[in-house]
Amino acid sequence: MTAFSRRRLMAGSCRLALLAAAGSAGATRAMAAETTDPEAPAKADPFIGTGGDGHTFPGATLPFGMVQLSPDTDTARWDTCSGYHHGDASMLGFSHTHLSGTGIGDMLDVLVQPCRGDVRLQPGPLDRPEEGYRLRYTNEVAEPGYYRVQLENGVASELTATLRTGIQRHTYPAGEAGSGHLLIDLSHLVPDSSEAHPLIDDAELALDADGTLTGQRRVFRWAKGRHIYFAMQFSRPPSRVEFFGDADAPQAPGTQGVKGRRLKAAVHFDDAAAAPIIVRTAVSAVDVAGARANLAAEATHFDFDAYRQAASRVWAEELGQITVRGGTADQRAIMTTALYHAAISPTLFSDVDGRTMGLDRKVQQLAPGQTAYSAYSLWDTYRAVHPLQILLRPKQAEQFVGDLIRQTQQSPYGPPVWPLQGVETGCMIGWHSVPVLAEAMAKGIPGDYAAAWPGIRKRAFDFATPAQDNALGIPLYDAKGYVPADKVFEGVSRTLEYAYDDYAAARIARAAGALDDARRLEARAGNWKNVFDTATGFARPRLDDGTWAEPYDPVELGHSAKWRDFTESNGWQATFLNQHDVHGLAEAMGGPAALEAKLDAFFNAPSALPKNAPPDISGMVGQYAHGNEPSHHVAYLYAWTGSHWKTQGMARRLLAMMYRARPGGVIGNDDCGQMSAWYVLSALGFYPVDPVSGIYIFGSPLFEEARVKLGNGRELVVSAPGNRSDRPYYGRVEWNGKAYSRCWIRHDEIMQGGQLTFHMQTTPDLSFGRESRNRPPRQV
């Protein structure tokens, strides 16, 4: 989840108070028919997560596609980081690129709004759309790969997509005289602030001789300096095209283009109602030629229904990788929707000709068979999204691995952190592409991991390497064994997360033959101990002189009101931010029983938070915060204490409490699928506390049966006969019909396929996982 402190990147107010006019939106989402039939297949509901703080979008995309064609309701509020918030009173139009579930907004490129009447060039207020080109709307319908809405001007708009193109169909009301026009708003973004660099500093629109509308803009919002190009074609020639320059200055009649910063075009159709207007648009990060090539390759006709049907087939295959039986209709819908949201990011970033924009800001030509990607939310997604891809889509994971290795080689900063559209944003802390690579290597995903080592080593040991916010304090961390809290903000979390990245990097160093470096990294992986106070049993800020910062309250975010020691967390949550050395954490606390007692206290503490806590810290159970990633593995730590039954109970409780089949049904930002991937894996009954280790900890399966098509062609069946909401526990587990006493399982065992059976019961079995030999093994 993107840090609240980093939301200063968002221009304008994050909490602009725009109240929807009562009854004006009339937005109704398509709901799967309620059924009590446990065999009924569940449909994904793209509206789940579009309300509350989920920050997802409801529009059309393909799995890991370059285009996300979706409606936008606002740009300036934190609620609309994705461009859309369910229940907003009016709609700006449909743009072609979106982020899914992030805490910072960007993208929203190439907005199209179908209009009637006079040309209006300003959107107007959210709650007074009649003052601009905004439109109220009703009758929204969304399914994977398709979106439909009825606009108040009578136009019915539909969206679908290929990998690199967006396809729109706008049906103007029949039998009504008058022209219509499509407003193309290339200025669509948050407004500029007078003291800042222009958010769009270069743009161009042109009507080419063949009737293709092309354009580009360079944007400085979150990914500063990213470039987007597009090519747009219409199902019939427009009657005329008007161009508007900066400050909405009209260009002379007959003008074939315009240059500037904030540009618009009005594409007029005098016969708008004669037949639906189909618009096909491709994008590229390289140039207009790349966008044209993408369009020519993927959008060869104007048959909207054919595109829609093709998208539906792709998603049907994708979402059919996991089928479940049992549970409630809502739980099955949440499961399928979570699988859908976990297949949106990372997003395709290479053109059909193999060109892409590298992190060195140079055009790169990929070899045949290679693809590039963007929107790696790695601080979030290394935890569950990438493990899920390896389980279901090892070939896709191999593409991600190759891409991350290339980006590590290209970037002046070393391993990627939060790369977006060819720009390293440096958002969050650490360099968590390294755990993704180390996990993939441990699980047998092919890749030239040694090729990534020089870039990883540069980040770890070369202190002259440029550092963004994510990598501050590395020299101090190396010299002192921790990041001093009075020298660098978020020093406790940095120490803990740098240590995990060192642990992962050591695996790659060994594979590359750099044994001395591996030993140095392995030693630094123990630096978490230097911010753990054995006297209090908490992770806490340590000052440059070696003393503990005072006063200390584990509920607080920092040792002073203006200084944070933790990244989107507090002392309680950071204390358990140790995924690679849980045995060591237990020993530091006084043994497994002490760890168990600390976990009990964590989940039962008052849920009060300080006034300066960011909204990311949400979904509270005690001081556990499911709405943010640092807590996601903690329910599974009871496996190390011998009281695995508590993991069973808490995992089931979180599955039941934190997700709902409604727009506000995701308790926090979905974060490019991480919240969703947690649900998918936990509902299956296992979760990777430390993905690099190659093991999963058992939780509590949610359904009576889940069938998983593993990416190697085999099938995993998770069976829990008679599973119900009042049966979260088990004491007997079988693997392929044989008794299984461990509370964990290896990835290579799962990938062999077979049947994992949990015999569910209403009361806990205190003996399951109690013996030391049945607990997770030590990794360091």
Tab-separated table of N, CA and C in Angstrom, residues 411-538:
chain	number	residue	atom	x	y	z
A	411	SER	N	18.118	-0.093	-14.559
A	411	SER	CA	17.854	0.993	-13.628
A	411	SER	C	19.136	1.525	-12.982
A	412	PRO	N	19.271	2.832	-12.882
A	412	PRO	CA	20.422	3.387	-12.145
A	412	PRO	C	20.357	3.091	-10.658
A	413	TYR	N	19.182	2.661	-10.182
A	413	TYR	CA	19.003	2.399	-8.757
A	413	TYR	C	19.142	0.928	-8.391
A	414	GLY	N	19.296	0.049	-9.383
A	414	GLY	CA	19.377	-1.368	-9.095
A	414	GLY	C	18.032	-2.032	-9.185
A	415	PRO	N	17.718	-2.993	-8.314
A	415	PRO	CA	16.487	-3.776	-8.445
A	415	PRO	C	15.247	-2.895	-8.329
A	416	PRO	N	14.234	-3.176	-9.133
A	416	PRO	CA	13.027	-2.342	-9.136
A	416	PRO	C	12.323	-2.307	-7.783
A	417	VAL	N	11.651	-1.183	-7.559
A	417	VAL	CA	10.942	-0.932	-6.308
A	417	VAL	C	9.447	-0.763	-6.575
A	418	TRP	N	9.088	0.247	-7.337
A	418	TRP	CA	7.699	0.475	-7.771
A	418	TRP	C	7.765	1.097	-9.157
A	419	PRO	N	8.160	0.320	-10.171
A	419	PRO	CA	8.284	0.876	-11.521
A	419	PRO	C	6.916	1.071	-12.162
A	420	LEU	N	6.722	2.246	-12.738
A	420	LEU	CA	5.451	2.579	-13.371
A	420	LEU	C	5.721	3.279	-14.695
A	421	GLN	N	5.343	2.641	-15.791
A	421	GLN	CA	5.438	3.228	-17.125
A	421	GLN	C	6.865	3.688	-17.447
A	422	GLY	N	7.833	2.845	-17.124
A	422	GLY	CA	9.220	3.143	-17.445
A	422	GLY	C	9.882	4.125	-16.507
A	423	VAL	N	9.251	4.430	-15.377
A	423	VAL	CA	9.800	5.358	-14.391
A	423	VAL	C	9.886	4.632	-13.050
A	424	GLU	N	11.047	4.685	-12.413
A	424	GLU	CA	11.185	4.142	-11.070
A	424	GLU	C	10.688	5.199	-10.083
A	425	THR	N	9.548	4.942	-9.467
A	425	THR	CA	8.981	5.915	-8.535
A	425	THR	C	9.679	5.883	-7.180
A	426	GLY	N	10.331	4.761	-6.845
A	426	GLY	CA	10.983	4.643	-5.538
A	426	GLY	C	10.004	4.666	-4.387
A	427	CYS	N	8.766	4.320	-4.636
A	427	CYS	CA	7.722	4.411	-3.615
A	427	CYS	C	7.830	3.249	-2.628
A	428	MET	N	7.531	3.535	-1.388
A	428	MET	CA	7.625	2.617	-0.256
A	428	MET	C	9.103	2.402	0.106
A	429	ILE	N	9.415	1.326	0.826
A	429	ILE	CA	10.790	1.120	1.281
A	429	ILE	C	11.272	-0.262	0.852
A	430	GLY	N	12.596	-0.405	0.837
A	430	GLY	CA	13.198	-1.662	0.425
A	430	GLY	C	13.278	-1.770	-1.085
A	431	TRP	N	13.664	-2.952	-1.532
A	431	TRP	CA	13.773	-3.256	-2.963
A	431	TRP	C	13.242	-4.676	-3.162
A	432	HIS	N	11.909	-4.775	-3.083
A	432	HIS	CA	11.261	-6.074	-2.938
A	432	HIS	C	11.095	-6.840	-4.239
A	433	SER	N	11.661	-6.357	-5.330
A	433	SER	CA	11.778	-7.240	-6.490
A	433	SER	C	12.750	-8.373	-6.198
A	434	VAL	N	13.655	-8.161	-5.260
A	434	VAL	CA	14.637	-9.205	-4.934
A	434	VAL	C	13.958	-10.427	-4.310
A	435	PRO	N	13.061	-10.277	-3.326
A	435	PRO	CA	12.330	-11.468	-2.873
A	435	PRO	C	11.517	-12.142	-3.969
A	436	VAL	N	10.950	-11.364	-4.885
A	436	VAL	CA	10.201	-11.978	-5.985
A	436	VAL	C	11.128	-12.864	-6.816
A	437	LEU	N	12.311	-12.365	-7.123
A	437	LEU	CA	13.268	-13.156	-7.895
A	437	LEU	C	13.755	-14.367	-7.095
A	438	ALA	N	14.065	-14.158	-5.829
A	438	ALA	CA	14.580	-15.258	-5.014
A	438	ALA	C	13.523	-16.345	-4.835
A	439	GLU	N	12.262	-15.936	-4.667
A	439	GLU	CA	11.197	-16.930	-4.565
A	439	GLU	C	11.066	-17.726	-5.857
A	440	ALA	N	11.045	-17.005	-6.985
A	440	ALA	CA	10.897	-17.692	-8.272
A	440	ALA	C	12.039	-18.678	-8.484
A	441	MET	N	13.256	-18.281	-8.130
A	441	MET	CA	14.406	-19.162	-8.266
A	441	MET	C	14.238	-20.400	-7.384
A	442	ALA	N	13.792	-20.194	-6.138
A	442	ALA	CA	13.614	-21.314	-5.219
A	442	ALA	C	12.546	-22.283	-5.705
A	443	LYS	N	11.575	-21.776	-6.458
A	443	LYS	CA	10.458	-22.603	-6.907
A	443	LYS	C	10.629	-23.093	-8.339
A	444	GLY	N	11.824	-22.918	-8.884
A	444	GLY	CA	12.140	-23.540	-10.164
A	444	GLY	C	11.699	-22.782	-11.389
A	445	ILE	N	11.373	-21.502	-11.255
A	445	ILE	CA	11.015	-20.709	-12.438
A	445	ILE	C	12.297	-20.380	-13.198
A	446	PRO	N	12.392	-20.718	-14.484
A	446	PRO	CA	13.629	-20.457	-15.229
A	446	PRO	C	13.933	-18.961	-15.318
A	447	GLY	N	15.206	-18.627	-15.256
A	447	GLY	CA	15.619	-17.233	-15.380
A	447	GLY	C	17.117	-17.110	-15.224
A	448	ASP	N	17.671	-16.055	-15.794
A	448	ASP	CA	19.109	-15.780	-15.674
A	448	ASP	C	19.337	-14.949	-14.423
A	449	TYR	N	19.208	-15.586	-13.259
A	449	TYR	CA	19.266	-14.861	-12.003
A	449	TYR	C	20.639	-14.248	-11.760
A	450	ALA	N	21.666	-14.900	-12.243
A	450	ALA	CA	23.013	-14.336	-12.075
A	450	ALA	C	23.147	-12.990	-12.772
A	451	ALA	N	22.352	-12.788	-13.848
A	451	ALA	CA	22.417	-11.511	-14.566
A	451	ALA	C	21.879	-10.365	-13.719
A	452	ALA	N	21.032	-10.682	-12.748
A	452	ALA	CA	20.499	-9.643	-11.868
A	452	ALA	C	21.452	-9.313	-10.734
A	453	TRP	N	22.401	-10.195	-10.465
A	453	TRP	CA	23.224	-10.015	-9.277
A	453	TRP	C	24.029	-8.709	-9.280
A	454	PRO	N	24.685	-8.299	-10.366
A	454	PRO	CA	25.440	-7.037	-10.294
A	454	PRO	C	24.570	-5.855	-9.877
A	455	GLY	N	23.341	-5.774	-10.385
A	455	GLY	CA	22.463	-4.678	-9.987
A	455	GLY	C	22.035	-4.785	-8.536
A	456	ILE	N	21.770	-6.000	-8.071
A	456	ILE	CA	21.404	-6.203	-6.668
A	456	ILE	C	22.583	-5.859	-5.766
A	457	ARG	N	23.779	-6.297	-6.165
A	457	ARG	CA	24.963	-5.996	-5.364
A	457	ARG	C	25.202	-4.488	-5.282
A	458	LYS	N	24.998	-3.811	-6.394
A	458	LYS	CA	25.170	-2.356	-6.416
A	458	LYS	C	24.272	-1.698	-5.381
A	459	ARG	N	23.013	-2.134	-5.337
A	459	ARG	CA	22.080	-1.544	-4.367
A	459	ARG	C	22.500	-1.860	-2.932
A	460	ALA	N	22.987	-3.069	-2.697
A	460	ALA	CA	23.288	-3.509	-1.337
A	460	ALA	C	24.591	-2.937	-0.799
A	461	PHE	N	25.615	-2.815	-1.664
A	461	PHE	CA	26.964	-2.546	-1.163
A	461	PHE	C	27.629	-1.287	-1.723
A	462	ASP	N	27.179	-0.800	-2.845
A	462	ASP	CA	27.806	0.380	-3.439
A	462	ASP	C	27.053	1.612	-2.961
A	463	PHE	N	27.602	2.288	-1.963
A	463	PHE	CA	26.886	3.384	-1.333
A	463	PHE	C	26.913	4.667	-2.158
A	464	ALA	N	27.593	4.641	-3.292
A	464	ALA	CA	27.541	5.766	-4.223
A	464	ALA	C	26.371	5.633	-5.196
A	465	THR	N	25.698	4.489	-5.154
A	465	THR	CA	24.539	4.292	-6.025
A	465	THR	C	23.451	5.288	-5.653
A	466	PRO	N	22.843	5.949	-6.637
A	466	PRO	CA	21.770	6.896	-6.309
A	466	PRO	C	20.679	6.210	-5.497
A	467	ALA	N	20.136	6.945	-4.543
A	467	ALA	CA	19.099	6.395	-3.672
A	467	ALA	C	17.875	7.284	-3.689
A	468	GLN	N	16.720	6.677	-3.889
A	468	GLN	CA	15.459	7.369	-3.707
A	468	GLN	C	14.968	7.120	-2.280
A	469	ASP	N	13.759	7.564	-1.989
A	469	ASP	CA	13.241	7.420	-0.629
A	469	ASP	C	13.283	5.986	-0.131
A	470	ASN	N	13.093	5.033	-1.030
A	470	ASN	CA	13.005	3.640	-0.605
A	470	ASN	C	14.298	3.099	-0.021
A	471	ALA	N	15.441	3.714	-0.358
A	471	ALA	CA	16.741	3.134	-0.001
A	471	ALA	C	17.586	4.066	0.860
A	472	LEU	N	16.966	4.990	1.563
A	472	LEU	CA	17.723	5.900	2.421
A	472	LEU	C	18.305	5.146	3.614
A	473	GLY	N	19.496	5.557	4.027
A	473	GLY	CA	20.090	5.022	5.242
A	473	GLY	C	20.847	3.727	5.094
A	474	ILE	N	21.097	3.268	3.880
A	474	ILE	CA	21.807	1.990	3.713
A	474	ILE	C	23.220	2.032	4.301
A	475	PRO	N	24.011	3.089	4.106
A	475	PRO	CA	25.340	3.097	4.734
A	475	PRO	C	25.278	2.959	6.253
A	476	LEU	N	24.324	3.624	6.889
A	476	LEU	CA	24.183	3.495	8.339
A	476	LEU	C	23.723	2.091	8.710
A	477	TYR	N	22.806	1.564	7.948
A	477	TYR	CA	22.326	0.199	8.170
A	477	TYR	C	23.479	-0.789	8.096
A	478	ASP	N	24.379	-0.600	7.128
A	478	ASP	CA	25.515	-1.500	6.951
A	478	ASP	C	26.530	-1.339	8.084
A	479	ALA	N	26.781	-0.098	8.488
A	479	ALA	CA	27.812	0.163	9.492
A	479	ALA	C	27.341	-0.147	10.903
A	480	LYS	N	26.108	0.226	11.222
A	480	LYS	CA	25.621	0.105	12.590
A	480	LYS	C	24.753	-1.136	12.807
A	481	GLY	N	24.229	-1.659	11.720
A	481	GLY	CA	23.328	-2.793	11.850
A	481	GLY	C	21.883	-2.379	12.013
A	482	TYR	N	21.582	-1.116	11.857
A	482	TYR	CA	20.216	-0.623	11.913
A	482	TYR	C	20.203	0.778	11.319
A	483	VAL	N	19.012	1.280	11.029
A	483	VAL	CA	18.858	2.630	10.519
A	483	VAL	C	18.453	3.514	11.687
A	484	PRO	N	19.316	4.429	12.117
A	484	PRO	CA	19.015	5.240	13.302
A	484	PRO	C	17.750	6.077	13.127
A	485	ALA	N	16.919	6.059	14.162
A	485	ALA	CA	15.633	6.733	14.089
A	485	ALA	C	15.749	8.240	14.101
A	486	ASP	N	16.881	8.780	14.541
A	486	ASP	CA	17.058	10.228	14.538
A	486	ASP	C	17.821	10.705	13.308
A	487	LYS	N	18.091	9.804	12.381
A	487	LYS	CA	18.795	10.167	11.146
A	487	LYS	C	17.923	9.992	9.906
A	488	VAL	N	17.118	8.962	9.877
A	488	VAL	CA	16.318	8.641	8.694
A	488	VAL	C	14.908	8.271	9.150
A	489	PHE	N	13.900	8.837	8.508
A	489	PHE	CA	12.524	8.524	8.871
A	489	PHE	C	12.198	7.073	8.543
A	490	GLU	N	11.279	6.512	9.309
A	490	GLU	CA	10.832	5.122	9.169
A	490	GLU	C	11.981	4.136	9.358
A	491	GLY	N	12.872	4.460	10.282
A	491	GLY	CA	14.086	3.666	10.465
A	491	GLY	C	13.841	2.255	10.938
A	492	VAL	N	12.816	2.028	11.765
A	492	VAL	CA	12.559	0.671	12.245
A	492	VAL	C	12.092	-0.214	11.097
A	493	SER	N	11.100	0.263	10.360
A	493	SER	CA	10.619	-0.535	9.233
A	493	SER	C	11.704	-0.749	8.198
A	494	ARG	N	12.528	0.270	7.954
A	494	ARG	CA	13.624	0.113	6.995
A	494	ARG	C	14.564	-1.006	7.440
A	495	THR	N	14.942	-1.009	8.697
A	495	THR	CA	15.850	-2.049	9.179
A	495	THR	C	15.244	-3.430	8.966
A	496	LEU	N	13.984	-3.581	9.316
A	496	LEU	CA	13.326	-4.880	9.197
A	496	LEU	C	13.195	-5.313	7.737
A	497	GLU	N	12.812	-4.390	6.862
A	497	GLU	CA	12.588	-4.766	5.468
A	497	GLU	C	13.894	-4.878	4.691
A	498	TYR	N	14.872	-4.047	5.005
A	498	TYR	CA	16.188	-4.222	4.385
A	498	TYR	C	16.748	-5.600	4.754
A	499	ALA	N	16.506	-6.030	5.991
A	499	ALA	CA	17.015	-7.338	6.417
A	499	ALA	C	16.367	-8.458	5.610
A	500	TYR	N	15.075	-8.328	5.343
A	500	TYR	CA	14.423	-9.366	4.539
A	500	TYR	C	14.965	-9.367	3.116
A	501	ASP	N	15.164	-8.200	2.549
A	501	ASP	CA	15.726	-8.129	1.200
A	501	ASP	C	17.145	-8.689	1.174
A	502	ASP	N	17.920	-8.469	2.238
A	502	ASP	CA	19.261	-9.055	2.310
A	502	ASP	C	19.193	-10.582	2.340
A	503	TYR	N	18.258	-11.094	3.115
A	503	TYR	CA	18.053	-12.553	3.174
A	503	TYR	C	17.771	-13.111	1.785
A	504	ALA	N	16.881	-12.431	1.045
A	504	ALA	CA	16.549	-12.894	-0.306
A	504	ALA	C	17.732	-12.728	-1.251
A	505	ALA	N	18.423	-11.588	-1.144
A	505	ALA	CA	19.566	-11.322	-2.023
A	505	ALA	C	20.675	-12.332	-1.807
A	506	ALA	N	20.830	-12.802	-0.563
A	506	ALA	CA	21.884	-13.791	-0.287
A	506	ALA	C	21.653	-15.065	-1.087
A	507	ARG	N	20.396	-15.443	-1.293
A	507	ARG	CA	20.098	-16.641	-2.087
A	507	ARG	C	20.576	-16.452	-3.533
A	508	ILE	N	20.338	-15.270	-4.079
A	508	ILE	CA	20.750	-15.003	-5.455
A	508	ILE	C	22.263	-14.886	-5.540
A	509	ALA	N	22.885	-14.293	-4.533
A	509	ALA	CA	24.345	-14.190	-4.519
A	509	ALA	C	24.988	-15.577	-4.541
A	510	ARG	N	24.445	-16.490	-3.764
A	510	ARG	CA	24.990	-17.854	-3.765
A	510	ARG	C	24.812	-18.508	-5.126
A	511	ALA	N	23.660	-18.309	-5.726
A	511	ALA	CA	23.422	-18.886	-7.051
A	511	ALA	C	24.365	-18.298	-8.090
A	512	ALA	N	24.778	-17.031	-7.881
A	512	ALA	CA	25.702	-16.372	-8.808
A	512	ALA	C	27.157	-16.685	-8.489
A	513	GLY	N	27.399	-17.433	-7.425
A	513	GLY	CA	28.770	-17.790	-7.043
A	513	GLY	C	29.476	-16.739	-6.234
A	514	ALA	N	28.766	-15.725	-5.764
A	514	ALA	CA	29.371	-14.651	-4.964
A	514	ALA	C	29.258	-15.020	-3.493
A	515	LEU	N	30.066	-15.957	-3.049
A	515	LEU	CA	29.884	-16.533	-1.723
A	515	LEU	C	30.231	-15.566	-0.605
A	516	ASP	N	31.269	-14.765	-0.768
A	516	ASP	CA	31.606	-13.786	0.268
A	516	ASP	C	30.487	-12.762	0.434
A	517	ASP	N	29.959	-12.312	-0.693
A	517	ASP	CA	28.838	-11.376	-0.624
A	517	ASP	C	27.627	-12.032	0.015
A	518	ALA	N	27.401	-13.303	-0.288
A	518	ALA	CA	26.265	-14.014	0.291
A	518	ALA	C	26.395	-14.073	1.810
A	519	ARG	N	27.603	-14.367	2.294
A	519	ARG	CA	27.795	-14.433	3.746
A	519	ARG	C	27.576	-13.061	4.390
A	520	ARG	N	28.016	-12.014	3.726
A	520	ARG	CA	27.811	-10.661	4.264
A	520	ARG	C	26.328	-10.324	4.326
A	521	LEU	N	25.597	-10.699	3.295
A	521	LEU	CA	24.160	-10.452	3.289
A	521	LEU	C	23.442	-11.293	4.336
A	522	GLU	N	23.866	-12.530	4.493
A	522	GLU	CA	23.254	-13.392	5.501
A	522	GLU	C	23.453	-12.825	6.895
A	523	ALA	N	24.616	-12.251	7.117
A	523	ALA	CA	24.845	-11.612	8.421
A	523	ALA	C	23.943	-10.395	8.586
A	524	ARG	N	23.815	-9.580	7.545
A	524	ARG	CA	22.959	-8.398	7.633
A	524	ARG	C	21.490	-8.772	7.763
A	525	ALA	N	21.099	-9.959	7.283
A	525	ALA	CA	19.712	-10.391	7.424
A	525	ALA	C	19.309	-10.528	8.889
A	526	GLY	N	20.281	-10.586	9.772
A	526	GLY	CA	20.007	-10.625	11.204
A	526	GLY	C	19.899	-9.262	11.846
A	527	ASN	N	19.979	-8.205	11.044
A	527	ASN	CA	19.925	-6.855	11.608
A	527	ASN	C	18.587	-6.538	12.271
A	528	TRP	N	17.557	-7.327	11.977
A	528	TRP	CA	16.270	-7.088	12.638
A	528	TRP	C	16.422	-7.112	14.152
A	529	LYS	N	17.388	-7.899	14.648
A	529	LYS	CA	17.586	-8.022	16.094
A	529	LYS	C	17.989	-6.698	16.728
A	530	ASN	N	18.601	-5.815	15.924
A	530	ASN	CA	19.118	-4.562	16.479
A	530	ASN	C	18.046	-3.512	16.704
A	531	VAL	N	16.826	-3.775	16.227
A	531	VAL	CA	15.720	-2.874	16.560
A	531	VAL	C	14.649	-3.622	17.358
A	532	PHE	N	15.027	-4.772	17.904
A	532	PHE	CA	14.107	-5.509	18.764
A	532	PHE	C	14.588	-5.390	20.202
A	533	ASP	N	13.756	-4.853	21.042
A	533	ASP	CA	14.079	-4.644	22.450
A	533	ASP	C	13.586	-5.841	23.250
A	534	THR	N	14.509	-6.658	23.713
A	534	THR	CA	14.118	-7.868	24.444
A	534	THR	C	13.483	-7.533	25.792
A	535	ALA	N	13.766	-6.343	26.309
A	535	ALA	CA	13.192	-5.971	27.604
A	535	ALA	C	11.689	-5.724	27.496
A	536	THR	N	11.258	-5.114	26.393
A	536	THR	CA	9.835	-4.818	26.219
A	536	THR	C	9.143	-5.808	25.295
A	537	GLY	N	9.919	-6.520	24.477
A	537	GLY	CA	9.338	-7.460	23.525
A	537	GLY	C	8.753	-6.802	22.297
A	538	PHE	N	9.262	-5.595	21.967
A	538	PHE	CA	8.760	-4.859	20.810
A	538	PHE	C	9.904	-4.403	19.909
